[in-house]
PDB file of C-alpha atoms in Angstrom:
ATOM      1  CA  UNK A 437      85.180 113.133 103.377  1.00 94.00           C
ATOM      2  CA  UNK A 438      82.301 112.284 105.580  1.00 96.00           C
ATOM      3  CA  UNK A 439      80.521 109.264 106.623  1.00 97.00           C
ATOM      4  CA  UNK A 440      77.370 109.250 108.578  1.00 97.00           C
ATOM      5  CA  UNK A 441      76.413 105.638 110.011  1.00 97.00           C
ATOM      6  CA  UNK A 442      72.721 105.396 111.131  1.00 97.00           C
ATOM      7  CA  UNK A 443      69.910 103.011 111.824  1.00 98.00           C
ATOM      8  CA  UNK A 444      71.237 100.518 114.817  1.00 97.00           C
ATOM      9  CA  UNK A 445      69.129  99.332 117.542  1.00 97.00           C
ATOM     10  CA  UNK A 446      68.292  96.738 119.924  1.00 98.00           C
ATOM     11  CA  UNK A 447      66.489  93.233 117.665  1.00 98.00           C
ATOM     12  CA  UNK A 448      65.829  90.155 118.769  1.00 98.00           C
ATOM     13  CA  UNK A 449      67.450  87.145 117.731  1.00 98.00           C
ATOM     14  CA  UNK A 450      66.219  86.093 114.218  1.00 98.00           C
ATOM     15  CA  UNK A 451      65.144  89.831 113.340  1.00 98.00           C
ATOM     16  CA  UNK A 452      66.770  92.128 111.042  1.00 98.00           C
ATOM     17  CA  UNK A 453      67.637  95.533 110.789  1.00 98.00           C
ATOM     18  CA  UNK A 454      69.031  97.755 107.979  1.00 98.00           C
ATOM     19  CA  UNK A 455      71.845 100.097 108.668  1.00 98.00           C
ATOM     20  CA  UNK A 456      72.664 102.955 106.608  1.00 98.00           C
ATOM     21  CA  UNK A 457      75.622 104.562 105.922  1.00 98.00           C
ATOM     22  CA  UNK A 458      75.531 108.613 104.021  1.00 97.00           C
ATOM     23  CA  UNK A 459      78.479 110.015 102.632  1.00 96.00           C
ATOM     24  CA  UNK A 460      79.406 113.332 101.217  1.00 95.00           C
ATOM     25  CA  UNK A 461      83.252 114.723  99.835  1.00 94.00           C
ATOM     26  CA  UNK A 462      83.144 112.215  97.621  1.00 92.00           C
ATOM     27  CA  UNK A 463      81.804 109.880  94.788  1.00 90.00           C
ATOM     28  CA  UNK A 464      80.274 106.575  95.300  1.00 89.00           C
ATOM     29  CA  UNK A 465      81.516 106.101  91.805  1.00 88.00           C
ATOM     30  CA  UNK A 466      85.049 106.488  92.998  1.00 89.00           C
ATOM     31  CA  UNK A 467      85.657 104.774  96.033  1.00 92.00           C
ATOM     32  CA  UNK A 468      85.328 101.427  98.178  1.00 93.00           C
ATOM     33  CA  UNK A 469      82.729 101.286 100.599  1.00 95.00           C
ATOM     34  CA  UNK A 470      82.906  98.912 103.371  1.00 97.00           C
ATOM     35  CA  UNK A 471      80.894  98.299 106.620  1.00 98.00           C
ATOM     36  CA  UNK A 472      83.037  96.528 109.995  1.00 98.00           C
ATOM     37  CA  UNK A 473      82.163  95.727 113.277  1.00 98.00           C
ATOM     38  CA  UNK A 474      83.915  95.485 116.628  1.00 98.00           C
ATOM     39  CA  UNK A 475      82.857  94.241 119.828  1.00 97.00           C
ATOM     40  CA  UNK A 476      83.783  94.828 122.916  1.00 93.00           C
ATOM     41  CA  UNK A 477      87.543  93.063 123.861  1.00 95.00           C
ATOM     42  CA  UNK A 478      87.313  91.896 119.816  1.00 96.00           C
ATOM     43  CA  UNK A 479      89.190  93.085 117.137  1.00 96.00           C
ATOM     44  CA  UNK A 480      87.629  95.347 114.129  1.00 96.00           C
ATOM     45  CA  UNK A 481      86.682  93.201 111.420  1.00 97.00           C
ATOM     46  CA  UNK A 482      85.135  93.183 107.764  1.00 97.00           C
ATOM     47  CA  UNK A 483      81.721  92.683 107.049  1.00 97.00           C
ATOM     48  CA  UNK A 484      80.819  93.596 103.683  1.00 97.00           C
ATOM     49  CA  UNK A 485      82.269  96.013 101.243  1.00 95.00           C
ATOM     50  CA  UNK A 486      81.132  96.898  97.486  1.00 93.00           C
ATOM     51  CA  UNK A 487      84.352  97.775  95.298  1.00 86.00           C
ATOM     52  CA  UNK A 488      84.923 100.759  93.158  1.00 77.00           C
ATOM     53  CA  UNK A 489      86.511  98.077  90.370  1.00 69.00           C
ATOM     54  CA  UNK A 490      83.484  96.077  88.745  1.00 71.00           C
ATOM     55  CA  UNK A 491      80.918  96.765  91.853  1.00 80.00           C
ATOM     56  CA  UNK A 492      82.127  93.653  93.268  1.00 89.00           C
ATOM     57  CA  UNK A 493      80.604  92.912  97.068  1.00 93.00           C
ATOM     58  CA  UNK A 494      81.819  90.976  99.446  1.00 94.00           C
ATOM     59  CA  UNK A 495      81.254  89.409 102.776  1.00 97.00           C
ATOM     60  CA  UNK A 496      82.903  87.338 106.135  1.00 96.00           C
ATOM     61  CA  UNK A 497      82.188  84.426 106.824  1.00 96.00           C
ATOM     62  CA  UNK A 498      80.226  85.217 109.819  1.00 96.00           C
ATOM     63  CA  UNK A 499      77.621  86.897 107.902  1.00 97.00           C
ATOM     64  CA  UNK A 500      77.652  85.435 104.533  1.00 97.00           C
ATOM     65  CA  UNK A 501      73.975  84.891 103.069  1.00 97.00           C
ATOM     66  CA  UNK A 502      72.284  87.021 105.746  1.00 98.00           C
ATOM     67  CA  UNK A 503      74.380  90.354 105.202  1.00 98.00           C
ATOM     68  CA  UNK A 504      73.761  92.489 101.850  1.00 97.00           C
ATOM     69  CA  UNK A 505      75.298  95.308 100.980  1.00 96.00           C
ATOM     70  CA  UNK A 506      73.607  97.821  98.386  1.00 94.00           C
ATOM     71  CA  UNK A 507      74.123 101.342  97.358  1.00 92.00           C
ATOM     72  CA  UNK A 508      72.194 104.090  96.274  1.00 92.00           C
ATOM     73  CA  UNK A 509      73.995 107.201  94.373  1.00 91.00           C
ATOM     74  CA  UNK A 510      71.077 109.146  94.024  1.00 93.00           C
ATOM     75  CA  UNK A 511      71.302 109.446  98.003  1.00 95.00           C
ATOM     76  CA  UNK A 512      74.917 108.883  98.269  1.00 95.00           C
ATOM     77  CA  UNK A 513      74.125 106.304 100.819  1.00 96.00           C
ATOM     78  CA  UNK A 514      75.425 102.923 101.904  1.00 96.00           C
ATOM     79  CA  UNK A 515      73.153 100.277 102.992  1.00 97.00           C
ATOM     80  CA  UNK A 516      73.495  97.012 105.043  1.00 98.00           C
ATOM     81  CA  UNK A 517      70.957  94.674 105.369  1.00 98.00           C
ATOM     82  CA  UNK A 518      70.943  92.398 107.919  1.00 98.00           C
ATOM     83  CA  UNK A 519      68.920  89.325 108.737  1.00 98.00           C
ATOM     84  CA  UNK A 520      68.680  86.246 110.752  1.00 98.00           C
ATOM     85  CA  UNK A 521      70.917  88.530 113.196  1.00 98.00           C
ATOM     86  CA  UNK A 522      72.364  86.534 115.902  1.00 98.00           C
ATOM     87  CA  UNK A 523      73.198  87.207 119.616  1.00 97.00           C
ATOM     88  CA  UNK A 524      76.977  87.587 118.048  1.00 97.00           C
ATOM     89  CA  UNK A 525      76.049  89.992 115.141  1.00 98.00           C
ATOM     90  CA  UNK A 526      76.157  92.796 118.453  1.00 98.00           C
ATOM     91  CA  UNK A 527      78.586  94.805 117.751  1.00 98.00           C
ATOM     92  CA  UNK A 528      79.002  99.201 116.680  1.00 98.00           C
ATOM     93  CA  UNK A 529      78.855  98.885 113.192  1.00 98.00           C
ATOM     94  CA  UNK A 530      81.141 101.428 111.145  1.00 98.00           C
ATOM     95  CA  UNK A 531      81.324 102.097 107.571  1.00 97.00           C
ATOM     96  CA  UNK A 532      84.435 103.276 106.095  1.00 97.00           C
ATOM     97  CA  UNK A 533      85.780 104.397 102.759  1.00 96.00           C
ATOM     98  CA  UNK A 534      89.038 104.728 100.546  1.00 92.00           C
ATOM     99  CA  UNK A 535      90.023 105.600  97.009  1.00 87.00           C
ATOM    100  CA  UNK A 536      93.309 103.217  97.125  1.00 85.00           C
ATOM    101  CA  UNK A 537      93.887  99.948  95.281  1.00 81.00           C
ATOM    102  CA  UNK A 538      94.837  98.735  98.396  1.00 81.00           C
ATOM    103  CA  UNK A 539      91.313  98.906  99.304  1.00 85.00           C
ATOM    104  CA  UNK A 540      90.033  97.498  96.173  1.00 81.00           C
ATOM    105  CA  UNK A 541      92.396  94.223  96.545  1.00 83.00           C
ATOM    106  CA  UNK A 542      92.234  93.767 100.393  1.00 87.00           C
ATOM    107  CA  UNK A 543      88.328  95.325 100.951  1.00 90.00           C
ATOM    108  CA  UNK A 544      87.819  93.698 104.426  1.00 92.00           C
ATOM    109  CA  UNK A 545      91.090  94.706 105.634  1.00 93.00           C
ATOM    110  CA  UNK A 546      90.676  97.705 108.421  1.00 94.00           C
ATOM    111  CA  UNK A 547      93.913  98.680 107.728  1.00 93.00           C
ATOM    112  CA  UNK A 548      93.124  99.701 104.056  1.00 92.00           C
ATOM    113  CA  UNK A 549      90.604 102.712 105.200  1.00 95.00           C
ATOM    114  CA  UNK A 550      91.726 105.941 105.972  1.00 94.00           C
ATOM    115  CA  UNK A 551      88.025 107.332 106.294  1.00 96.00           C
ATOM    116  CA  UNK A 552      85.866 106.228 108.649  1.00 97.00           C
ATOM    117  CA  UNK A 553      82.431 106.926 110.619  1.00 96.00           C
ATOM    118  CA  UNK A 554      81.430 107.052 113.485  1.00 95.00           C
ATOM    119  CA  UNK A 555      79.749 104.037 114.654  1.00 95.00           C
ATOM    120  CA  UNK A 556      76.348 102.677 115.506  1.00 98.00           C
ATOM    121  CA  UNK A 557      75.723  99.824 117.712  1.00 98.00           C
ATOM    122  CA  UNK A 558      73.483  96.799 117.157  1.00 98.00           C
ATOM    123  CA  UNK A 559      72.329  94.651 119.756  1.00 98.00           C
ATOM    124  CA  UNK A 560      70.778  91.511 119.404  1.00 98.00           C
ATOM    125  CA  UNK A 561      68.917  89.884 122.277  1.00 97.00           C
ATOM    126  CA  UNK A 562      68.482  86.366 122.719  1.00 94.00           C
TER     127      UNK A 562
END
């Protein structure tokens, strides 16, 4: 299982920026796909994850109605859409996947990945 996180970059406030995320070992299909972020002295925390049940998404709070979350299985890719991106959106982004039911019932949960990429930060200037 791989995950390849791309597409970060320095934005100015109110800009937006799509990050992607390409995957290979496994099916889209079959697993959870999430995306987190961490800043520096923060924890690791959900931002938006598409289910393997029903294709449901969902979001934090932080980034509800600017984040969106798409996939595309042709490409086996992982996308994240962000805009209105704030000075606090900064952060290394990471996508992450698992095949559990954990994952399915607690999707912005860190602690229900096993897989994860390596990250790609986003900075956001004022």
């Amino acid at each position: 299982v791989q995950l390849q996180a791309s597409g970060g970059g320095l934005v100015q406030s109110g800009g937006s920026l799509r990050l992607s995320c390409t995957v290979s070992g496994f099916s889209l299909h079959d697993n959870v796909i999430a995306w987190f972020r961490q800043a520096p002295g923060k924890e690791r925390e959900g931002v938006a994850c598409i289910t393997r049940i029903n294709s449901d998404t969902y979001y934090g709070d932080s980034v509800r109605g600017r984040f969106t979350i798409s996939r595309d299985y042709a490409k086996n890719t992982v996308y994240l859409q962000m805009s209105s991106l704030k000075v606090e959106d900064t952060a290394v982004y990471y996508c992450a996947t698992d095949e559990s039911v954990m994952a399915n019932m607690v999707p912005l949960d860190r602690h229900s990945y096993k897989y994860w990429g390596q990250g790609t930060q986003v900075t956001v200037s004022s």
